[in-house]
């Protein structure tokens, strides 16, 4: 059950060096590096194509159609923080716009992730203030009902705690528990190095079928080839029995 009507002012943020390292990795890489965990639901999308962020979470629990607690949360921001806002029930109202972004940036925020609506998209893009939201909606909100700041929230299906790392890009949003930030960054770095080698092999013409040793499994699953197939050329290795020459029976 959510804790309502409270602002926790003292939070433990992830190590800044780990946050910096994670900022250099894509969301897909971080997600894979953490064992395919941490993704927010894919309906959370950037409000403009270039939006990209990485920082430590200051969490906000909102009431539907009410952005009061976003204003409260701005006071708790530190440089490098990301506002992460969830709602007590589904709501797509325009909780956040240009004026709140201006205030949040002045207090160190590097962006917003919100399971709700956002507006003033043109202005946010001109400001280059990255927002990832459930909806874009011009409908405004009131300031009447208490929520909370810096409590654990479930945002678009993912648990986010104050101080966790939030990484967002064109592929989506992923949350990294603060205590796993360094581990995830190192695992992501190793994954990128491995992918660089694979990218080189694929660019040279090697097939994924061979690089990932798929042929035997495909044959065991019953895959059949018919007709005359292409001849493997270039620098990619040829697997015996897997590539046919022109006119060879299938």
mmCIF file with all atom_site columns, N, CA, C and O in Angstrom, residues 200-243:
data_model
loop_
_atom_site.group_PDB
_atom_site.id
_atom_site.type_symbol
_atom_site.label_atom_id
_atom_site.label_alt_id
_atom_site.label_comp_id
_atom_site.label_asym_id
_atom_site.label_entity_id
_atom_site.label_seq_id
_atom_site.pdbx_PDB_ins_code
_atom_site.Cartn_x
_atom_site.Cartn_y
_atom_site.Cartn_z
_atom_site.occupancy
_atom_site.B_iso_or_equiv
_atom_site.pdbx_formal_charge
_atom_site.auth_seq_id
_atom_site.auth_comp_id
_atom_site.auth_asym_id
_atom_site.auth_atom_id
_atom_site.pdbx_PDB_model_num
ATOM 1   N N  . UNK A 1 200 ? 31.330 -6.725  -36.328 1.00 0.00 ? 200 UNK A N  1
ATOM 2   C CA . UNK A 1 200 ? 32.390 -6.819  -37.323 1.00 0.00 ? 200 UNK A CA 1
ATOM 3   C C  . UNK A 1 200 ? 32.223 -8.080  -38.171 1.00 0.00 ? 200 UNK A C  1
ATOM 4   O O  . UNK A 1 200 ? 32.347 -8.040  -39.400 1.00 0.00 ? 200 UNK A O  1
ATOM 5   N N  . UNK A 1 201 ? 31.942 -9.202  -37.531 1.00 0.00 ? 201 UNK A N  1
ATOM 6   C CA . UNK A 1 201 ? 31.779 -10.452 -38.260 1.00 0.00 ? 201 UNK A CA 1
ATOM 7   C C  . UNK A 1 201 ? 30.573 -10.394 -39.200 1.00 0.00 ? 201 UNK A C  1
ATOM 8   O O  . UNK A 1 201 ? 30.644 -10.846 -40.353 1.00 0.00 ? 201 UNK A O  1
ATOM 9   N N  . UNK A 1 202 ? 29.472 -9.827  -38.731 1.00 0.00 ? 202 UNK A N  1
ATOM 10  C CA . UNK A 1 202 ? 28.277 -9.716  -39.574 1.00 0.00 ? 202 UNK A CA 1
ATOM 11  C C  . UNK A 1 202 ? 28.530 -8.783  -40.755 1.00 0.00 ? 202 UNK A C  1
ATOM 12  O O  . UNK A 1 202 ? 28.085 -9.046  -41.878 1.00 0.00 ? 202 UNK A O  1
ATOM 13  N N  . UNK A 1 203 ? 29.260 -7.684  -40.518 1.00 0.00 ? 203 UNK A N  1
ATOM 14  C CA . UNK A 1 203 ? 29.565 -6.746  -41.594 1.00 0.00 ? 203 UNK A CA 1
ATOM 15  C C  . UNK A 1 203 ? 30.449 -7.382  -42.653 1.00 0.00 ? 203 UNK A C  1
ATOM 16  O O  . UNK A 1 203 ? 30.408 -6.997  -43.831 1.00 0.00 ? 203 UNK A O  1
ATOM 17  N N  . UNK A 1 204 ? 31.245 -8.366  -42.259 1.00 0.00 ? 204 UNK A N  1
ATOM 18  C CA . UNK A 1 204 ? 32.122 -9.067  -43.196 1.00 0.00 ? 204 UNK A CA 1
ATOM 19  C C  . UNK A 1 204 ? 31.401 -10.191 -43.949 1.00 0.00 ? 204 UNK A C  1
ATOM 20  O O  . UNK A 1 204 ? 31.999 -10.869 -44.773 1.00 0.00 ? 204 UNK A O  1
ATOM 21  N N  . UNK A 1 205 ? 30.126 -10.390 -43.630 1.00 0.00 ? 205 UNK A N  1
ATOM 22  C CA . UNK A 1 205 ? 29.326 -11.332 -44.389 1.00 0.00 ? 205 UNK A CA 1
ATOM 23  C C  . UNK A 1 205 ? 28.979 -12.623 -43.682 1.00 0.00 ? 205 UNK A C  1
ATOM 24  O O  . UNK A 1 205 ? 28.247 -13.456 -44.229 1.00 0.00 ? 205 UNK A O  1
ATOM 25  N N  . UNK A 1 206 ? 29.500 -12.820 -42.483 1.00 0.00 ? 206 UNK A N  1
ATOM 26  C CA . UNK A 1 206 ? 29.153 -14.052 -41.774 1.00 0.00 ? 206 UNK A CA 1
ATOM 27  C C  . UNK A 1 206 ? 27.676 -14.032 -41.409 1.00 0.00 ? 206 UNK A C  1
ATOM 28  O O  . UNK A 1 206 ? 27.129 -13.009 -40.987 1.00 0.00 ? 206 UNK A O  1
ATOM 29  N N  . UNK A 1 207 ? 27.029 -15.161 -41.562 1.00 0.00 ? 207 UNK A N  1
ATOM 30  C CA . UNK A 1 207 ? 25.605 -15.261 -41.243 1.00 0.00 ? 207 UNK A CA 1
ATOM 31  C C  . UNK A 1 207 ? 25.391 -15.487 -39.752 1.00 0.00 ? 207 UNK A C  1
ATOM 32  O O  . UNK A 1 207 ? 26.156 -16.206 -39.098 1.00 0.00 ? 207 UNK A O  1
ATOM 33  N N  . UNK A 1 208 ? 24.313 -14.910 -39.250 1.00 0.00 ? 208 UNK A N  1
ATOM 34  C CA . UNK A 1 208 ? 23.932 -15.205 -37.879 1.00 0.00 ? 208 UNK A CA 1
ATOM 35  C C  . UNK A 1 208 ? 23.681 -16.688 -37.674 1.00 0.00 ? 208 UNK A C  1
ATOM 36  O O  . UNK A 1 208 ? 23.917 -17.227 -36.589 1.00 0.00 ? 208 UNK A O  1
ATOM 37  N N  . UNK A 1 209 ? 23.216 -17.349 -38.709 1.00 0.00 ? 209 UNK A N  1
ATOM 38  C CA . UNK A 1 209 ? 22.999 -18.801 -38.637 1.00 0.00 ? 209 UNK A CA 1
ATOM 39  C C  . UNK A 1 209 ? 24.261 -19.535 -38.211 1.00 0.00 ? 209 UNK A C  1
ATOM 40  O O  . UNK A 1 209 ? 24.203 -20.515 -37.447 1.00 0.00 ? 209 UNK A O  1
ATOM 41  N N  . UNK A 1 210 ? 25.414 -19.073 -38.702 1.00 0.00 ? 210 UNK A N  1
ATOM 42  C CA . UNK A 1 210 ? 26.678 -19.728 -38.376 1.00 0.00 ? 210 UNK A CA 1
ATOM 43  C C  . UNK A 1 210 ? 27.303 -19.157 -37.107 1.00 0.00 ? 210 UNK A C  1
ATOM 44  O O  . UNK A 1 210 ? 27.821 -19.896 -36.274 1.00 0.00 ? 210 UNK A O  1
ATOM 45  N N  . UNK A 1 211 ? 27.235 -17.850 -36.952 1.00 0.00 ? 211 UNK A N  1
ATOM 46  C CA . UNK A 1 211 ? 27.851 -17.223 -35.781 1.00 0.00 ? 211 UNK A CA 1
ATOM 47  C C  . UNK A 1 211 ? 27.221 -17.720 -34.488 1.00 0.00 ? 211 UNK A C  1
ATOM 48  O O  . UNK A 1 211 ? 27.894 -17.912 -33.482 1.00 0.00 ? 211 UNK A O  1
ATOM 49  N N  . UNK A 1 212 ? 25.910 -17.920 -34.534 1.00 0.00 ? 212 UNK A N  1
ATOM 50  C CA . UNK A 1 212 ? 25.196 -18.394 -33.350 1.00 0.00 ? 212 UNK A CA 1
ATOM 51  C C  . UNK A 1 212 ? 24.971 -19.912 -33.353 1.00 0.00 ? 212 UNK A C  1
ATOM 52  O O  . UNK A 1 212 ? 24.228 -20.419 -32.512 1.00 0.00 ? 212 UNK A O  1
ATOM 53  N N  . UNK A 1 213 ? 25.598 -20.612 -34.301 1.00 0.00 ? 213 UNK A N  1
ATOM 54  C CA . UNK A 1 213 ? 25.506 -22.082 -34.387 1.00 0.00 ? 213 UNK A CA 1
ATOM 55  C C  . UNK A 1 213 ? 24.051 -22.556 -34.372 1.00 0.00 ? 213 UNK A C  1
ATOM 56  O O  . UNK A 1 213 ? 23.659 -23.426 -33.598 1.00 0.00 ? 213 UNK A O  1
ATOM 57  N N  . UNK A 1 214 ? 23.261 -21.983 -35.249 1.00 0.00 ? 214 UNK A N  1
ATOM 58  C CA . UNK A 1 214 ? 21.835 -22.294 -35.276 1.00 0.00 ? 214 UNK A CA 1
ATOM 59  C C  . UNK A 1 214 ? 21.470 -23.492 -36.160 1.00 0.00 ? 214 UNK A C  1
ATOM 60  O O  . UNK A 1 214 ? 20.393 -24.068 -36.014 1.00 0.00 ? 214 UNK A O  1
ATOM 61  N N  . UNK A 1 215 ? 22.341 -23.868 -37.087 1.00 0.00 ? 215 UNK A N  1
ATOM 62  C CA . UNK A 1 215 ? 21.931 -24.803 -38.129 1.00 0.00 ? 215 UNK A CA 1
ATOM 63  C C  . UNK A 1 215 ? 21.504 -26.161 -37.569 1.00 0.00 ? 215 UNK A C  1
ATOM 64  O O  . UNK A 1 215 ? 20.490 -26.725 -37.986 1.00 0.00 ? 215 UNK A O  1
ATOM 65  N N  . UNK A 1 216 ? 22.291 -26.717 -36.660 1.00 0.00 ? 216 UNK A N  1
ATOM 66  C CA . UNK A 1 216 ? 21.950 -28.032 -36.125 1.00 0.00 ? 216 UNK A CA 1
ATOM 67  C C  . UNK A 1 216 ? 20.610 -27.996 -35.389 1.00 0.00 ? 216 UNK A C  1
ATOM 68  O O  . UNK A 1 216 ? 19.794 -28.915 -35.521 1.00 0.00 ? 216 UNK A O  1
ATOM 69  N N  . UNK A 1 217 ? 20.378 -26.938 -34.629 1.00 0.00 ? 217 UNK A N  1
ATOM 70  C CA . UNK A 1 217 ? 19.113 -26.833 -33.894 1.00 0.00 ? 217 UNK A CA 1
ATOM 71  C C  . UNK A 1 217 ? 17.934 -26.684 -34.852 1.00 0.00 ? 217 UNK A C  1
ATOM 72  O O  . UNK A 1 217 ? 16.859 -27.244 -34.618 1.00 0.00 ? 217 UNK A O  1
ATOM 73  N N  . UNK A 1 218 ? 18.139 -25.918 -35.909 1.00 0.00 ? 218 UNK A N  1
ATOM 74  C CA . UNK A 1 218 ? 17.072 -25.753 -36.896 1.00 0.00 ? 218 UNK A CA 1
ATOM 75  C C  . UNK A 1 218 ? 16.753 -27.083 -37.571 1.00 0.00 ? 218 UNK A C  1
ATOM 76  O O  . UNK A 1 218 ? 15.586 -27.433 -37.777 1.00 0.00 ? 218 UNK A O  1
ATOM 77  N N  . UNK A 1 219 ? 17.821 -27.837 -37.917 1.00 0.00 ? 219 UNK A N  1
ATOM 78  C CA . UNK A 1 219 ? 17.605 -29.136 -38.546 1.00 0.00 ? 219 UNK A CA 1
ATOM 79  C C  . UNK A 1 219 ? 16.893 -30.084 -37.596 1.00 0.00 ? 219 UNK A C  1
ATOM 80  O O  . UNK A 1 219 ? 15.978 -30.824 -37.992 1.00 0.00 ? 219 UNK A O  1
ATOM 81  N N  . UNK A 1 220 ? 17.299 -30.069 -36.314 1.00 0.00 ? 220 UNK A N  1
ATOM 82  C CA . UNK A 1 220 ? 16.668 -30.943 -35.327 1.00 0.00 ? 220 UNK A CA 1
ATOM 83  C C  . UNK A 1 220 ? 15.199 -30.581 -35.128 1.00 0.00 ? 220 UNK A C  1
ATOM 84  O O  . UNK A 1 220 ? 14.368 -31.435 -34.808 1.00 0.00 ? 220 UNK A O  1
ATOM 85  N N  . UNK A 1 221 ? 14.872 -29.298 -35.330 1.00 0.00 ? 221 UNK A N  1
ATOM 86  C CA . UNK A 1 221 ? 13.483 -28.859 -35.189 1.00 0.00 ? 221 UNK A CA 1
ATOM 87  C C  . UNK A 1 221 ? 12.648 -29.185 -36.417 1.00 0.00 ? 221 UNK A C  1
ATOM 88  O O  . UNK A 1 221 ? 11.431 -28.992 -36.407 1.00 0.00 ? 221 UNK A O  1
ATOM 89  N N  . UNK A 1 222 ? 13.324 -29.662 -37.495 1.00 0.00 ? 222 UNK A N  1
ATOM 90  C CA . UNK A 1 222 ? 12.580 -30.078 -38.680 1.00 0.00 ? 222 UNK A CA 1
ATOM 91  C C  . UNK A 1 222 ? 12.549 -29.093 -39.818 1.00 0.00 ? 222 UNK A C  1
ATOM 92  O O  . UNK A 1 222 ? 11.769 -29.250 -40.763 1.00 0.00 ? 222 UNK A O  1
ATOM 93  N N  . UNK A 1 223 ? 13.409 -28.063 -39.785 1.00 0.00 ? 223 UNK A N  1
ATOM 94  C CA . UNK A 1 223 ? 13.417 -27.075 -40.869 1.00 0.00 ? 223 UNK A CA 1
ATOM 95  C C  . UNK A 1 223 ? 13.940 -27.729 -42.150 1.00 0.00 ? 223 UNK A C  1
ATOM 96  O O  . UNK A 1 223 ? 14.972 -28.394 -42.143 1.00 0.00 ? 223 UNK A O  1
ATOM 97  N N  . UNK A 1 224 ? 13.206 -27.552 -43.266 1.00 0.00 ? 224 UNK A N  1
ATOM 98  C CA . UNK A 1 224 ? 13.598 -28.095 -44.563 1.00 0.00 ? 224 UNK A CA 1
ATOM 99  C C  . UNK A 1 224 ? 13.818 -26.954 -45.549 1.00 0.00 ? 224 UNK A C  1
ATOM 100 O O  . UNK A 1 224 ? 13.129 -25.942 -45.504 1.00 0.00 ? 224 UNK A O  1
ATOM 101 N N  . UNK A 1 225 ? 14.822 -27.121 -46.411 1.00 0.00 ? 225 UNK A N  1
ATOM 102 C CA . UNK A 1 225 ? 15.084 -26.182 -47.495 1.00 0.00 ? 225 UNK A CA 1
ATOM 103 C C  . UNK A 1 225 ? 14.620 -26.821 -48.799 1.00 0.00 ? 225 UNK A C  1
ATOM 104 O O  . UNK A 1 225 ? 14.808 -28.017 -49.016 1.00 0.00 ? 225 UNK A O  1
ATOM 105 N N  . UNK A 1 226 ? 14.024 -26.035 -49.686 1.00 0.00 ? 226 UNK A N  1
ATOM 106 C CA . UNK A 1 226 ? 13.650 -26.522 -51.016 1.00 0.00 ? 226 UNK A CA 1
ATOM 107 C C  . UNK A 1 226 ? 14.237 -25.593 -52.063 1.00 0.00 ? 226 UNK A C  1
ATOM 108 O O  . UNK A 1 226 ? 14.517 -24.421 -51.791 1.00 0.00 ? 226 UNK A O  1
ATOM 109 N N  . UNK A 1 227 ? 14.430 -26.119 -53.258 1.00 0.00 ? 227 UNK A N  1
ATOM 110 C CA . UNK A 1 227 ? 14.915 -25.301 -54.353 1.00 0.00 ? 227 UNK A CA 1
ATOM 111 C C  . UNK A 1 227 ? 16.412 -25.066 -54.289 1.00 0.00 ? 227 UNK A C  1
ATOM 112 O O  . UNK A 1 227 ? 17.134 -25.619 -53.456 1.00 0.00 ? 227 UNK A O  1
ATOM 113 N N  . UNK A 1 228 ? 16.877 -24.198 -55.175 1.00 0.00 ? 228 UNK A N  1
ATOM 114 C CA . UNK A 1 228 ? 18.297 -23.861 -55.262 1.00 0.00 ? 228 UNK A CA 1
ATOM 115 C C  . UNK A 1 228 ? 18.544 -22.576 -54.496 1.00 0.00 ? 228 UNK A C  1
ATOM 116 O O  . UNK A 1 228 ? 18.042 -21.517 -54.839 1.00 0.00 ? 228 UNK A O  1
ATOM 117 N N  . UNK A 1 229 ? 19.354 -22.669 -53.448 1.00 0.00 ? 229 UNK A N  1
ATOM 118 C CA . UNK A 1 229 ? 19.584 -21.512 -52.594 1.00 0.00 ? 229 UNK A CA 1
ATOM 119 C C  . UNK A 1 229 ? 20.802 -20.717 -53.011 1.00 0.00 ? 229 UNK A C  1
ATOM 120 O O  . UNK A 1 229 ? 21.515 -21.076 -53.950 1.00 0.00 ? 229 UNK A O  1
ATOM 121 N N  . UNK A 1 230 ? 21.075 -19.614 -52.318 1.00 0.00 ? 230 UNK A N  1
ATOM 122 C CA . UNK A 1 230 ? 22.227 -18.771 -52.629 1.00 0.00 ? 230 UNK A CA 1
ATOM 123 C C  . UNK A 1 230 ? 23.532 -19.458 -52.245 1.00 0.00 ? 230 UNK A C  1
ATOM 124 O O  . UNK A 1 230 ? 23.562 -20.337 -51.390 1.00 0.00 ? 230 UNK A O  1
ATOM 125 N N  . UNK A 1 231 ? 24.600 -19.051 -52.877 1.00 0.00 ? 231 UNK A N  1
ATOM 126 C CA . UNK A 1 231 ? 25.935 -19.550 -52.554 1.00 0.00 ? 231 UNK A CA 1
ATOM 127 C C  . UNK A 1 231 ? 26.586 -18.560 -51.603 1.00 0.00 ? 231 UNK A C  1
ATOM 128 O O  . UNK A 1 231 ? 26.579 -17.352 -51.851 1.00 0.00 ? 231 UNK A O  1
ATOM 129 N N  . UNK A 1 232 ? 27.127 -19.045 -50.503 1.00 0.00 ? 232 UNK A N  1
ATOM 130 C CA . UNK A 1 232 ? 27.804 -18.164 -49.562 1.00 0.00 ? 232 UNK A CA 1
ATOM 131 C C  . UNK A 1 232 ? 29.130 -17.705 -50.162 1.00 0.00 ? 232 UNK A C  1
ATOM 132 O O  . UNK A 1 232 ? 29.936 -18.504 -50.601 1.00 0.00 ? 232 UNK A O  1
ATOM 133 N N  . UNK A 1 233 ? 29.326 -16.384 -50.194 1.00 0.00 ? 233 UNK A N  1
ATOM 134 C CA . UNK A 1 233 ? 30.565 -15.824 -50.713 1.00 0.00 ? 233 UNK A CA 1
ATOM 135 C C  . UNK A 1 233 ? 31.134 -14.853 -49.710 1.00 0.00 ? 233 UNK A C  1
ATOM 136 O O  . UNK A 1 233 ? 30.564 -14.612 -48.655 1.00 0.00 ? 233 UNK A O  1
ATOM 137 N N  . UNK A 1 234 ? 32.247 -14.256 -50.026 1.00 0.00 ? 234 UNK A N  1
ATOM 138 C CA . UNK A 1 234 ? 32.833 -13.268 -49.147 1.00 0.00 ? 234 UNK A CA 1
ATOM 139 C C  . UNK A 1 234 ? 33.647 -13.918 -48.057 1.00 0.00 ? 234 UNK A C  1
ATOM 140 O O  . UNK A 1 234 ? 34.159 -15.018 -48.204 1.00 0.00 ? 234 UNK A O  1
ATOM 141 N N  . UNK A 1 235 ? 33.768 -13.231 -46.934 1.00 0.00 ? 235 UNK A N  1
ATOM 142 C CA . UNK A 1 235 ? 34.644 -13.699 -45.868 1.00 0.00 ? 235 UNK A CA 1
ATOM 143 C C  . UNK A 1 235 ? 33.940 -14.563 -44.842 1.00 0.00 ? 235 UNK A C  1
ATOM 144 O O  . UNK A 1 235 ? 34.569 -15.095 -43.941 1.00 0.00 ? 235 UNK A O  1
ATOM 145 N N  . UNK A 1 236 ? 32.600 -14.679 -44.932 1.00 0.00 ? 236 UNK A N  1
ATOM 146 C CA . UNK A 1 236 ? 31.876 -15.493 -43.965 1.00 0.00 ? 236 UNK A CA 1
ATOM 147 C C  . UNK A 1 236 ? 32.220 -16.960 -44.135 1.00 0.00 ? 236 UNK A C  1
ATOM 148 O O  . UNK A 1 236 ? 32.375 -17.462 -45.239 1.00 0.00 ? 236 UNK A O  1
ATOM 149 N N  . UNK A 1 237 ? 32.361 -17.695 -43.000 1.00 0.00 ? 237 UNK A N  1
ATOM 150 C CA . UNK A 1 237 ? 32.702 -19.106 -43.089 1.00 0.00 ? 237 UNK A CA 1
ATOM 151 C C  . UNK A 1 237 ? 31.573 -19.927 -43.695 1.00 0.00 ? 237 UNK A C  1
ATOM 152 O O  . UNK A 1 237 ? 30.406 -19.599 -43.546 1.00 0.00 ? 237 UNK A O  1
ATOM 153 N N  . UNK A 1 238 ? 31.932 -21.003 -44.402 1.00 0.00 ? 238 UNK A N  1
ATOM 154 C CA . UNK A 1 238 ? 30.946 -21.900 -44.985 1.00 0.00 ? 238 UNK A CA 1
ATOM 155 C C  . UNK A 1 238 ? 30.869 -23.140 -44.129 1.00 0.00 ? 238 UNK A C  1
ATOM 156 O O  . UNK A 1 238 ? 31.874 -23.795 -43.867 1.00 0.00 ? 238 UNK A O  1
ATOM 157 N N  . UNK A 1 239 ? 29.662 -23.443 -43.636 1.00 0.00 ? 239 UNK A N  1
ATOM 158 C CA . UNK A 1 239 ? 29.479 -24.628 -42.818 1.00 0.00 ? 239 UNK A CA 1
ATOM 159 C C  . UNK A 1 239 ? 29.195 -25.825 -43.715 1.00 0.00 ? 239 UNK A C  1
ATOM 160 O O  . UNK A 1 239 ? 28.274 -25.785 -44.532 1.00 0.00 ? 239 UNK A O  1
ATOM 161 N N  . UNK A 1 240 ? 29.984 -26.886 -43.561 1.00 0.00 ? 240 UNK A N  1
ATOM 162 C CA . UNK A 1 240 ? 29.836 -28.062 -44.400 1.00 0.00 ? 240 UNK A CA 1
ATOM 163 C C  . UNK A 1 240 ? 28.413 -28.608 -44.291 1.00 0.00 ? 240 UNK A C  1
ATOM 164 O O  . UNK A 1 240 ? 27.900 -28.800 -43.196 1.00 0.00 ? 240 UNK A O  1
ATOM 165 N N  . UNK A 1 241 ? 27.806 -28.819 -45.459 1.00 0.00 ? 241 UNK A N  1
ATOM 166 C CA . UNK A 1 241 ? 26.481 -29.384 -45.487 1.00 0.00 ? 241 UNK A CA 1
ATOM 167 C C  . UNK A 1 241 ? 25.377 -28.383 -45.280 1.00 0.00 ? 241 UNK A C  1
ATOM 168 O O  . UNK A 1 241 ? 24.210 -28.686 -45.381 1.00 0.00 ? 241 UNK A O  1
ATOM 169 N N  . UNK A 1 242 ? 25.748 -27.103 -44.986 1.00 0.00 ? 242 UNK A N  1
ATOM 170 C CA . UNK A 1 242 ? 24.726 -26.112 -44.715 1.00 0.00 ? 242 UNK A CA 1
ATOM 171 C C  . UNK A 1 242 ? 24.497 -25.202 -45.914 1.00 0.00 ? 242 UNK A C  1
ATOM 172 O O  . UNK A 1 242 ? 23.476 -24.552 -45.999 1.00 0.00 ? 242 UNK A O  1
ATOM 173 N N  . UNK A 1 243 ? 25.475 -25.135 -46.828 1.00 0.00 ? 243 UNK A N  1
ATOM 174 C CA . UNK A 1 243 ? 25.349 -24.244 -47.979 1.00 0.00 ? 243 UNK A CA 1
ATOM 175 C C  . UNK A 1 243 ? 25.360 -25.086 -49.234 1.00 0.00 ? 243 UNK A C  1
ATOM 176 O O  . UNK A 1 243 ? 26.224 -25.953 -49.417 1.00 0.00 ? 243 UNK A O  1
#
